[in-house]
Structures are given as structure tokens and as C-alpha cells.
């Protein structure tokens, strides 16, 4: 939506589905060294602070964590992450030896997650070289031109939520966000932060009040430490697909609001 309004491919989406701040720090530190001396539009999704489970700050074991191999593997304070030491060491080793990571990506991308010997056993008449053309399938003529026009959160019968929210002074995801912001800035990047958008209609009254308190504390911190930011305004209810994903018209409206922000236009022109 931003590129359409600017009339050129100024932005590229480097987002990964389900990426949260705790793992983004490790992603930046170990795999994204090339992101330097650029403009970076960094989104803070409050979803990861809705509860201690999402925030990864609780003691209870988390049964489902997005991108667990990107977590700090040898951090004893991450009490919700409970996997055997052998698995932690394997993940840590892969991070230190990029070759192993490449092997994993090739395995997942071309051999259905199997090792080469396993794949050849299951496909004795196939050529592994032909199965891995070493190219990324893209359709540049259509990429990014399909709007999400699926049903909104009401049509999907999503129930209202009463999340407790984790204040920023106790939030692991927030401290990780501050760390990733520091990493990006230390590499010469000019970073602009967008907070949200987030669906206020999906929350109970008490939950919404707690969210507004959290939002105010985020604004206060950004004003003091990183004034290049934009708080995404609330969209109409029917333009939210769920708690934090707008539908196509919502993204269009959010882009218009962002481009109307003087701080954002100054960052673009800098």
C-alpha cells in the first residue's frame, strides 16, 4: 500500500509469519548483518504482550512458541522454554555454523524436511539436482497486488478477549524490542517505529482500559528515547480480520494515515 502511494517500490516486506521480538533479536544478531545503513520501518505488534504466555515472561512451560530455534538457547531466565539440552545445543551449533542452517533450509524447501539420503530412499528414480533448482519462485508482476478481503473478525465469530497485558517494565517482549531497536541503530540504520494497528473492538472494556494504559507507556518511552514513531490509529471495526491484522481496506487506510504523519514524511525525506 505504501509503494502504491509513493509510485515506486520503495519498501520491501522482510516480515516473517509469527515473528516476535524475543526471536527477532537473535535473527538480527546472527542472520541479518546486511541490514545496515538503510531506512528500516519497524513494527511493534502489541499482540506479544497480551499475556505472560505470549510475552514469554512466565514460569509456566509454553506449549507452543513461534520459531523456537531462534530463541536464546542457553538463557536460564527463559523459564517457559523447556527442551532437552541436546536440542538446545543442536540449535545453538546451527546458529554458529551457517552451513548447517543452509542444509536445513534446503531440506525444508526442496526435500520435504528430509535429509538427502532419506529423500533419495523415498524417491529412488528422481534426481536431487533437478528437485532443487536453487531459485526462489516469485511472480513480480503480481507480488503484493492482492488485497486481503477475507471475512472480518465479527463475521468469523471471534469472541471478545479479556487479556491481562504485561506492563513494559515486566515485559520480556518489550525489552527485546528495545534491544532490536538498539541493534538496528548501531548499524547505521534510520529506524521508524510503527506501533499497531490493534483491534480495540475485540477487547472487553476492562481489557481495553489496560491496553490504553500500556499504549500510553509505550508512547512515553518513545517520546523520550526514539521520537521517530507513529501510533497506528484505530480502524473501523469491519476492517479488522482478527486482533492485529487489518483487511485490505484497513491496510489502505493505515497507509494513508501513516503518510499523513509529519514525522514519517520527514523520515522519508531524510
PDB file of C-alpha atoms in Angstrom:
ATOM      1  CA  UNK A   1       0.000   0.000   0.000  1.00  0.00           C
ATOM      2  CA  UNK A   2       2.849   2.409   0.756  1.00  0.00           C
ATOM      3  CA  UNK A   3       4.570   1.600  -2.520  1.00  0.00           C
ATOM      4  CA  UNK A   4       1.368   2.233  -4.451  1.00  0.00           C
ATOM      5  CA  UNK A   5       1.035   5.655  -2.889  1.00  0.00           C
ATOM      6  CA  UNK A   6       4.691   6.516  -3.426  1.00  0.00           C
ATOM      7  CA  UNK A   7       4.519   5.262  -7.006  1.00  0.00           C
ATOM      8  CA  UNK A   8       7.668   3.168  -6.728  1.00  0.00           C
ATOM      9  CA  UNK A   9       8.934   0.026  -4.943  1.00  0.00           C
ATOM     10  CA  UNK A  10      10.461   1.919  -2.032  1.00  0.00           C
ATOM     11  CA  UNK A  11       9.575  -0.674   0.628  1.00  0.00           C
ATOM     12  CA  UNK A  12      10.199  -4.421   0.774  1.00  0.00           C
ATOM     13  CA  UNK A  13       8.485  -6.612   3.353  1.00  0.00           C
ATOM     14  CA  UNK A  14      11.063  -8.598   5.340  1.00  0.00           C
ATOM     15  CA  UNK A  15       8.484  -9.849   7.835  1.00  0.00           C
ATOM     16  CA  UNK A  16       8.263 -13.497   8.853  1.00  0.00           C
ATOM     17  CA  UNK A  17       4.934 -15.014   9.916  1.00  0.00           C
ATOM     18  CA  UNK A  18       4.558 -15.090  13.682  1.00  0.00           C
ATOM     19  CA  UNK A  19       7.866 -13.304  14.300  1.00  0.00           C
ATOM     20  CA  UNK A  20       8.065 -11.848  17.806  1.00  0.00           C
ATOM     21  CA  UNK A  21      10.631  -9.592  19.416  1.00  0.00           C
ATOM     22  CA  UNK A  22      12.485 -12.174  21.523  1.00  0.00           C
ATOM     23  CA  UNK A  23      13.428 -14.172  18.434  1.00  0.00           C
ATOM     24  CA  UNK A  24      13.842 -11.100  16.235  1.00  0.00           C
ATOM     25  CA  UNK A  25      16.798 -10.048  18.385  1.00  0.00           C
ATOM     26  CA  UNK A  26      18.548 -13.325  17.589  1.00  0.00           C
ATOM     27  CA  UNK A  27      17.560 -13.055  13.927  1.00  0.00           C
ATOM     28  CA  UNK A  28      19.128  -9.599  13.694  1.00  0.00           C
ATOM     29  CA  UNK A  29      22.205 -10.552  15.659  1.00  0.00           C
ATOM     30  CA  UNK A  30      23.057 -13.777  13.811  1.00  0.00           C
ATOM     31  CA  UNK A  31      21.385 -13.655  10.386  1.00  0.00           C
ATOM     32  CA  UNK A  32      20.686 -10.061   9.342  1.00  0.00           C
ATOM     33  CA  UNK A  33      24.045  -8.333   9.404  1.00  0.00           C
ATOM     34  CA  UNK A  34      23.431  -6.995   5.898  1.00  0.00           C
ATOM     35  CA  UNK A  35      20.669  -4.715   7.173  1.00  0.00           C
ATOM     36  CA  UNK A  36      22.777  -1.633   7.830  1.00  0.00           C
ATOM     37  CA  UNK A  37      22.903   1.983   6.651  1.00  0.00           C
ATOM     38  CA  UNK A  38      19.310   1.730   5.426  1.00  0.00           C
ATOM     39  CA  UNK A  39      15.889   3.022   6.321  1.00  0.00           C
ATOM     40  CA  UNK A  40      14.041   0.446   8.408  1.00  0.00           C
ATOM     41  CA  UNK A  41      10.323   0.578   9.148  1.00  0.00           C
ATOM     42  CA  UNK A  42       9.988  -1.453  12.338  1.00  0.00           C
ATOM     43  CA  UNK A  43       6.566  -2.566  13.545  1.00  0.00           C
ATOM     44  CA  UNK A  44       5.793  -3.232  17.190  1.00  0.00           C
ATOM     45  CA  UNK A  45       2.818  -5.590  17.463  1.00  0.00           C
ATOM     46  CA  UNK A  46       1.288  -5.350  20.966  1.00  0.00           C
ATOM     47  CA  UNK A  47      -0.127  -8.866  20.500  1.00  0.00           C
ATOM     48  CA  UNK A  48       3.007 -10.353  22.073  1.00  0.00           C
ATOM     49  CA  UNK A  49       2.342  -8.507  25.347  1.00  0.00           C
ATOM     50  CA  UNK A  50      -1.255  -9.639  25.847  1.00  0.00           C
ATOM     51  CA  UNK A  51      -0.280 -12.230  28.494  1.00  0.00           C
ATOM     52  CA  UNK A  52       2.770 -13.778  30.149  1.00  0.00           C
ATOM     53  CA  UNK A  53       2.406 -16.786  27.850  1.00  0.00           C
ATOM     54  CA  UNK A  54       2.793 -14.703  24.694  1.00  0.00           C
ATOM     55  CA  UNK A  55       5.299 -12.440  26.405  1.00  0.00           C
ATOM     56  CA  UNK A  56       7.471 -15.460  27.364  1.00  0.00           C
ATOM     57  CA  UNK A  57       7.970 -13.912  30.788  1.00  0.00           C
ATOM     58  CA  UNK A  58       6.111 -16.501  32.847  1.00  0.00           C
ATOM     59  CA  UNK A  59       7.398 -19.614  34.588  1.00  0.00           C
ATOM     60  CA  UNK A  60       4.804 -21.957  33.111  1.00  0.00           C
ATOM     61  CA  UNK A  61       6.028 -24.066  30.199  1.00  0.00           C
ATOM     62  CA  UNK A  62       4.900 -22.660  26.871  1.00  0.00           C
ATOM     63  CA  UNK A  63       3.461 -25.478  24.777  1.00  0.00           C
ATOM     64  CA  UNK A  64       3.709 -23.557  21.518  1.00  0.00           C
ATOM     65  CA  UNK A  65       6.408 -20.964  20.786  1.00  0.00           C
ATOM     66  CA  UNK A  66       6.872 -19.408  17.371  1.00  0.00           C
ATOM     67  CA  UNK A  67      10.325 -20.007  15.873  1.00  0.00           C
ATOM     68  CA  UNK A  68      11.774 -21.752  18.959  1.00  0.00           C
ATOM     69  CA  UNK A  69      15.126 -22.414  17.245  1.00  0.00           C
ATOM     70  CA  UNK A  70      15.700 -18.644  17.168  1.00  0.00           C
ATOM     71  CA  UNK A  71      15.245 -18.309  20.928  1.00  0.00           C
ATOM     72  CA  UNK A  72      18.283 -17.744  23.151  1.00  0.00           C
ATOM     73  CA  UNK A  73      19.108 -21.420  23.652  1.00  0.00           C
ATOM     74  CA  UNK A  74      21.287 -21.138  26.762  1.00  0.00           C
ATOM     75  CA  UNK A  75      19.388 -18.447  28.671  1.00  0.00           C
ATOM     76  CA  UNK A  76      18.323 -19.782  32.099  1.00  0.00           C
ATOM     77  CA  UNK A  77      15.903 -16.875  32.636  1.00  0.00           C
ATOM     78  CA  UNK A  78      13.684 -18.077  29.778  1.00  0.00           C
ATOM     79  CA  UNK A  79      11.847 -20.453  32.077  1.00  0.00           C
ATOM     80  CA  UNK A  80       8.910 -21.113  29.751  1.00  0.00           C
ATOM     81  CA  UNK A  81      11.217 -22.712  27.162  1.00  0.00           C
ATOM     82  CA  UNK A  82      11.826 -26.287  28.239  1.00  0.00           C
ATOM     83  CA  UNK A  83      13.535 -28.526  25.741  1.00  0.00           C
ATOM     84  CA  UNK A  84      16.326 -31.061  26.278  1.00  0.00           C
ATOM     85  CA  UNK A  85      19.892 -29.764  26.442  1.00  0.00           C
ATOM     86  CA  UNK A  86      20.776 -31.841  23.385  1.00  0.00           C
ATOM     87  CA  UNK A  87      18.213 -29.989  21.281  1.00  0.00           C
ATOM     88  CA  UNK A  88      19.378 -26.613  22.624  1.00  0.00           C
ATOM     89  CA  UNK A  89      22.984 -27.407  21.746  1.00  0.00           C
ATOM     90  CA  UNK A  90      21.972 -28.544  18.264  1.00  0.00           C
ATOM     91  CA  UNK A  91      20.106 -25.290  17.677  1.00  0.00           C
ATOM     92  CA  UNK A  92      22.976 -23.254  19.076  1.00  0.00           C
ATOM     93  CA  UNK A  93      25.530 -25.063  16.907  1.00  0.00           C
ATOM     94  CA  UNK A  94      23.483 -24.483  13.768  1.00  0.00           C
ATOM     95  CA  UNK A  95      23.460 -20.774  14.578  1.00  0.00           C
ATOM     96  CA  UNK A  96      27.246 -20.696  14.887  1.00  0.00           C
ATOM     97  CA  UNK A  97      27.865 -22.723  11.713  1.00  0.00           C
ATOM     98  CA  UNK A  98      25.880 -21.166   8.824  1.00  0.00           C
ATOM     99  CA  UNK A  99      26.499 -24.248   6.670  1.00  0.00           C
ATOM    100  CA  UNK A 100      24.192 -26.275   8.916  1.00  0.00           C
ATOM    101  CA  UNK A 101      21.482 -23.651   8.594  1.00  0.00           C
ATOM    102  CA  UNK A 102      21.765 -23.768   4.818  1.00  0.00           C
ATOM    103  CA  UNK A 103      21.415 -27.557   4.880  1.00  0.00           C
ATOM    104  CA  UNK A 104      18.240 -27.217   6.962  1.00  0.00           C
ATOM    105  CA  UNK A 105      16.743 -24.623   4.609  1.00  0.00           C
ATOM    106  CA  UNK A 106      17.473 -26.720   1.529  1.00  0.00           C
ATOM    107  CA  UNK A 107      15.969 -29.746   3.247  1.00  0.00           C
ATOM    108  CA  UNK A 108      12.785 -27.868   4.140  1.00  0.00           C
ATOM    109  CA  UNK A 109      12.484 -26.055   0.825  1.00  0.00           C
ATOM    110  CA  UNK A 110      13.175 -28.860  -1.618  1.00  0.00           C
ATOM    111  CA  UNK A 111      13.226 -32.234   0.140  1.00  0.00           C
ATOM    112  CA  UNK A 112      10.085 -32.075   2.343  1.00  0.00           C
ATOM    113  CA  UNK A 113      12.143 -31.730   5.508  1.00  0.00           C
ATOM    114  CA  UNK A 114      14.060 -34.942   4.907  1.00  0.00           C
ATOM    115  CA  UNK A 115      17.796 -35.439   4.730  1.00  0.00           C
ATOM    116  CA  UNK A 116      19.255 -36.144   1.297  1.00  0.00           C
ATOM    117  CA  UNK A 117      19.716 -39.909   1.987  1.00  0.00           C
ATOM    118  CA  UNK A 118      16.144 -40.160   3.292  1.00  0.00           C
ATOM    119  CA  UNK A 119      14.758 -38.310   0.277  1.00  0.00           C
ATOM    120  CA  UNK A 120      16.714 -40.467  -2.178  1.00  0.00           C
ATOM    121  CA  UNK A 121      15.471 -43.626  -0.474  1.00  0.00           C
ATOM    122  CA  UNK A 122      11.871 -42.458  -0.880  1.00  0.00           C
ATOM    123  CA  UNK A 123      12.467 -41.178  -4.442  1.00  0.00           C
ATOM    124  CA  UNK A 124      14.873 -43.709  -5.989  1.00  0.00           C
ATOM    125  CA  UNK A 125      14.161 -42.633  -9.575  1.00  0.00           C
ATOM    126  CA  UNK A 126      14.358 -38.881  -9.018  1.00  0.00           C
ATOM    127  CA  UNK A 127      17.399 -36.659  -9.441  1.00  0.00           C
ATOM    128  CA  UNK A 128      18.085 -34.472  -6.359  1.00  0.00           C
ATOM    129  CA  UNK A 129      19.714 -31.778  -8.507  1.00  0.00           C
ATOM    130  CA  UNK A 130      16.531 -31.362 -10.538  1.00  0.00           C
ATOM    131  CA  UNK A 131      14.491 -31.279  -7.328  1.00  0.00           C
ATOM    132  CA  UNK A 132      16.450 -28.246  -6.078  1.00  0.00           C
ATOM    133  CA  UNK A 133      16.622 -25.631  -8.851  1.00  0.00           C
ATOM    134  CA  UNK A 134      18.267 -23.174  -6.422  1.00  0.00           C
ATOM    135  CA  UNK A 135      15.895 -20.364  -7.302  1.00  0.00           C
ATOM    136  CA  UNK A 136      13.158 -18.627  -5.353  1.00  0.00           C
ATOM    137  CA  UNK A 137       9.774 -18.807  -7.099  1.00  0.00           C
ATOM    138  CA  UNK A 138       8.341 -15.306  -7.451  1.00  0.00           C
ATOM    139  CA  UNK A 139       5.816 -13.595  -9.655  1.00  0.00           C
ATOM    140  CA  UNK A 140       6.930  -9.937  -9.641  1.00  0.00           C
ATOM    141  CA  UNK A 141       4.059  -8.859 -11.864  1.00  0.00           C
ATOM    142  CA  UNK A 142       1.514  -9.894  -9.208  1.00  0.00           C
ATOM    143  CA  UNK A 143       3.549  -9.778  -5.985  1.00  0.00           C
ATOM    144  CA  UNK A 144       1.862  -7.563  -3.426  1.00  0.00           C
ATOM    145  CA  UNK A 145      -1.124  -6.714  -5.617  1.00  0.00           C
ATOM    146  CA  UNK A 146      -3.690  -8.977  -4.000  1.00  0.00           C
ATOM    147  CA  UNK A 147      -5.586  -7.441  -1.116  1.00  0.00           C
ATOM    148  CA  UNK A 148      -6.768  -9.492   1.825  1.00  0.00           C
ATOM    149  CA  UNK A 149     -10.533  -9.208   1.555  1.00  0.00           C
ATOM    150  CA  UNK A 150     -11.454 -12.176   3.744  1.00  0.00           C
ATOM    151  CA  UNK A 151     -14.132 -12.046   6.411  1.00  0.00           C
ATOM    152  CA  UNK A 152     -13.681  -9.619   9.275  1.00  0.00           C
ATOM    153  CA  UNK A 153     -13.402 -10.651  12.920  1.00  0.00           C
ATOM    154  CA  UNK A 154     -17.164 -10.340  13.557  1.00  0.00           C
ATOM    155  CA  UNK A 155     -18.063 -12.453  10.534  1.00  0.00           C
ATOM    156  CA  UNK A 156     -15.569 -15.053  11.774  1.00  0.00           C
ATOM    157  CA  UNK A 157     -17.422 -15.158  15.119  1.00  0.00           C
ATOM    158  CA  UNK A 158     -14.317 -14.291  17.131  1.00  0.00           C
ATOM    159  CA  UNK A 159     -15.130 -13.740  20.796  1.00  0.00           C
ATOM    160  CA  UNK A 160     -14.123 -10.709  22.832  1.00  0.00           C
ATOM    161  CA  UNK A 161     -10.938 -11.078  24.837  1.00  0.00           C
ATOM    162  CA  UNK A 162     -10.005 -10.109  28.386  1.00  0.00           C
ATOM    163  CA  UNK A 163      -6.211 -10.190  28.162  1.00  0.00           C
ATOM    164  CA  UNK A 164      -4.307  -9.162  31.305  1.00  0.00           C
ATOM    165  CA  UNK A 165      -1.497  -7.391  29.328  1.00  0.00           C
ATOM    166  CA  UNK A 166       2.082  -7.240  30.608  1.00  0.00           C
ATOM    167  CA  UNK A 167       3.417  -3.767  31.545  1.00  0.00           C
ATOM    168  CA  UNK A 168       6.573  -2.710  29.742  1.00  0.00           C
ATOM    169  CA  UNK A 169       8.629  -2.761  32.945  1.00  0.00           C
ATOM    170  CA  UNK A 170       7.935  -6.500  33.279  1.00  0.00           C
ATOM    171  CA  UNK A 171       7.684  -7.463  29.620  1.00  0.00           C
ATOM    172  CA  UNK A 172      10.336  -9.621  28.002  1.00  0.00           C
ATOM    173  CA  UNK A 173       8.973  -8.853  24.557  1.00  0.00           C
ATOM    174  CA  UNK A 174       9.256  -5.117  25.233  1.00  0.00           C
ATOM    175  CA  UNK A 175      12.844  -5.360  26.476  1.00  0.00           C
ATOM    176  CA  UNK A 176      13.637  -7.418  23.357  1.00  0.00           C
ATOM    177  CA  UNK A 177      12.040  -4.726  21.184  1.00  0.00           C
ATOM    178  CA  UNK A 178      14.277  -2.102  22.795  1.00  0.00           C
ATOM    179  CA  UNK A 179      17.285  -4.340  22.138  1.00  0.00           C
ATOM    180  CA  UNK A 180      16.461  -4.885  18.467  1.00  0.00           C
ATOM    181  CA  UNK A 181      15.937  -1.146  18.033  1.00  0.00           C
ATOM    182  CA  UNK A 182      19.380  -0.563  19.538  1.00  0.00           C
ATOM    183  CA  UNK A 183      20.972  -3.178  17.239  1.00  0.00           C
ATOM    184  CA  UNK A 184      19.440  -1.633  14.126  1.00  0.00           C
ATOM    185  CA  UNK A 185      20.515   1.879  15.119  1.00  0.00           C
ATOM    186  CA  UNK A 186      24.047   0.724  15.987  1.00  0.00           C
ATOM    187  CA  UNK A 187      24.401  -0.489  12.385  1.00  0.00           C
ATOM    188  CA  UNK A 188      23.693   2.936  10.957  1.00  0.00           C
ATOM    189  CA  UNK A 189      20.045   2.326  10.102  1.00  0.00           C
ATOM    190  CA  UNK A 190      17.484   5.119  10.262  1.00  0.00           C
ATOM    191  CA  UNK A 191      14.604   3.431  12.035  1.00  0.00           C
ATOM    192  CA  UNK A 192      10.974   4.493  12.090  1.00  0.00           C
ATOM    193  CA  UNK A 193       8.696   2.638  14.516  1.00  0.00           C
ATOM    194  CA  UNK A 194       5.029   1.871  13.854  1.00  0.00           C
ATOM    195  CA  UNK A 195       3.007   0.658  16.841  1.00  0.00           C
ATOM    196  CA  UNK A 196      -0.009  -1.434  15.868  1.00  0.00           C
ATOM    197  CA  UNK A 197      -2.574  -1.398  14.415  1.00  0.00           C
ATOM    198  CA  UNK A 198      -4.524  -3.365  17.005  1.00  0.00           C
ATOM    199  CA  UNK A 199      -8.230  -4.149  17.174  1.00  0.00           C
ATOM    200  CA  UNK A 200      -9.829  -2.301  20.114  1.00  0.00           C
ATOM    201  CA  UNK A 201     -13.272  -3.780  19.438  1.00  0.00           C
ATOM    202  CA  UNK A 202     -12.224  -7.346  20.186  1.00  0.00           C
ATOM    203  CA  UNK A 203     -11.474  -6.466  23.836  1.00  0.00           C
ATOM    204  CA  UNK A 204     -13.714  -6.208  26.857  1.00  0.00           C
ATOM    205  CA  UNK A 205     -13.979  -2.780  28.477  1.00  0.00           C
ATOM    206  CA  UNK A 206     -11.507  -3.652  31.229  1.00  0.00           C
ATOM    207  CA  UNK A 207      -9.091  -5.177  28.762  1.00  0.00           C
ATOM    208  CA  UNK A 208      -9.265  -2.089  26.546  1.00  0.00           C
ATOM    209  CA  UNK A 209      -8.540   0.178  29.516  1.00  0.00           C
ATOM    210  CA  UNK A 210      -5.444  -1.870  30.355  1.00  0.00           C
ATOM    211  CA  UNK A 211      -4.359  -1.715  26.725  1.00  0.00           C
ATOM    212  CA  UNK A 212      -4.700   2.079  26.623  1.00  0.00           C
ATOM    213  CA  UNK A 213      -2.510   2.276  29.744  1.00  0.00           C
ATOM    214  CA  UNK A 214       0.103   0.085  28.044  1.00  0.00           C
ATOM    215  CA  UNK A 215      -0.129   2.154  24.870  1.00  0.00           C
ATOM    216  CA  UNK A 216       0.431   5.360  26.858  1.00  0.00           C
ATOM    217  CA  UNK A 217       3.560   3.933  28.494  1.00  0.00           C
ATOM    218  CA  UNK A 218       4.908   2.932  25.057  1.00  0.00           C
ATOM    219  CA  UNK A 219       4.296   6.461  23.749  1.00  0.00           C
ATOM    220  CA  UNK A 220       6.024   7.955  26.794  1.00  0.00           C
ATOM    221  CA  UNK A 221       9.099   5.765  26.253  1.00  0.00           C
ATOM    222  CA  UNK A 222       9.263   6.519  22.539  1.00  0.00           C
ATOM    223  CA  UNK A 223       8.926  10.265  23.104  1.00  0.00           C
ATOM    224  CA  UNK A 224      11.940  10.139  25.407  1.00  0.00           C
ATOM    225  CA  UNK A 225      14.092   7.665  23.504  1.00  0.00           C
ATOM    226  CA  UNK A 226      13.031   7.396  19.852  1.00  0.00           C
ATOM    227  CA  UNK A 227      10.651  10.127  18.650  1.00  0.00           C
ATOM    228  CA  UNK A 228      10.580   8.761  15.087  1.00  0.00           C
ATOM    229  CA  UNK A 229       7.401   6.765  15.607  1.00  0.00           C
ATOM    230  CA  UNK A 230       3.746   6.501  14.637  1.00  0.00           C
ATOM    231  CA  UNK A 231       0.868   5.055  16.649  1.00  0.00           C
ATOM    232  CA  UNK A 232      -1.470   3.412  14.164  1.00  0.00           C
ATOM    233  CA  UNK A 233      -4.944   4.850  14.817  1.00  0.00           C
ATOM    234  CA  UNK A 234      -7.973   2.686  15.411  1.00  0.00           C
ATOM    235  CA  UNK A 235      -9.613   1.491  12.206  1.00  0.00           C
ATOM    236  CA  UNK A 236     -13.325   0.811  11.685  1.00  0.00           C
ATOM    237  CA  UNK A 237     -14.329  -2.495  13.248  1.00  0.00           C
ATOM    238  CA  UNK A 238     -15.196  -4.107   9.921  1.00  0.00           C
ATOM    239  CA  UNK A 239     -11.640  -3.514   8.640  1.00  0.00           C
ATOM    240  CA  UNK A 240     -10.021  -5.898  11.140  1.00  0.00           C
ATOM    241  CA  UNK A 241      -9.587  -9.548  10.233  1.00  0.00           C
ATOM    242  CA  UNK A 242      -8.613 -10.534  13.786  1.00  0.00           C
ATOM    243  CA  UNK A 243      -6.889  -8.934  16.767  1.00  0.00           C
ATOM    244  CA  UNK A 244      -3.955  -7.372  14.923  1.00  0.00           C
ATOM    245  CA  UNK A 245      -4.361  -7.952  11.177  1.00  0.00           C
ATOM    246  CA  UNK A 246      -6.395  -5.478   9.115  1.00  0.00           C
ATOM    247  CA  UNK A 247      -8.132  -6.492   5.918  1.00  0.00           C
ATOM    248  CA  UNK A 248      -7.249  -4.877   2.590  1.00  0.00           C
ATOM    249  CA  UNK A 249      -9.241  -1.661   3.178  1.00  0.00           C
ATOM    250  CA  UNK A 250      -7.735  -1.413   6.650  1.00  0.00           C
ATOM    251  CA  UNK A 251      -4.181  -1.624   5.329  1.00  0.00           C
ATOM    252  CA  UNK A 252      -5.032   1.062   2.770  1.00  0.00           C
ATOM    253  CA  UNK A 253      -6.429   3.342   5.472  1.00  0.00           C
ATOM    254  CA  UNK A 254      -3.432   2.666   7.743  1.00  0.00           C
ATOM    255  CA  UNK A 255      -1.049   3.574   4.894  1.00  0.00           C
ATOM    256  CA  UNK A 256      -2.903   6.844   4.277  1.00  0.00           C
ATOM    257  CA  UNK A 257      -2.715   7.753   7.966  1.00  0.00           C
ATOM    258  CA  UNK A 258       0.991   6.925   8.081  1.00  0.00           C
ATOM    259  CA  UNK A 259       1.789   9.063   5.041  1.00  0.00           C
ATOM    260  CA  UNK A 260      -0.137  11.931   6.634  1.00  0.00           C
ATOM    261  CA  UNK A 261       2.158  11.824   9.696  1.00  0.00           C
ATOM    262  CA  UNK A 262       4.729  14.637   9.554  1.00  0.00           C
ATOM    263  CA  UNK A 263       7.287  12.539  11.423  1.00  0.00           C
ATOM    264  CA  UNK A 264       7.020   9.795   8.825  1.00  0.00           C
ATOM    265  CA  UNK A 265       7.295  12.131   5.843  1.00  0.00           C
ATOM    266  CA  UNK A 266      10.343  13.778   7.461  1.00  0.00           C
ATOM    267  CA  UNK A 267      11.913  10.327   7.912  1.00  0.00           C
ATOM    268  CA  UNK A 268      11.197   9.503   4.269  1.00  0.00           C
ATOM    269  CA  UNK A 269      12.769  12.738   3.079  1.00  0.00           C
ATOM    270  CA  UNK A 270      15.843  12.492   5.318  1.00  0.00           C
TER     271      UNK A 270
END
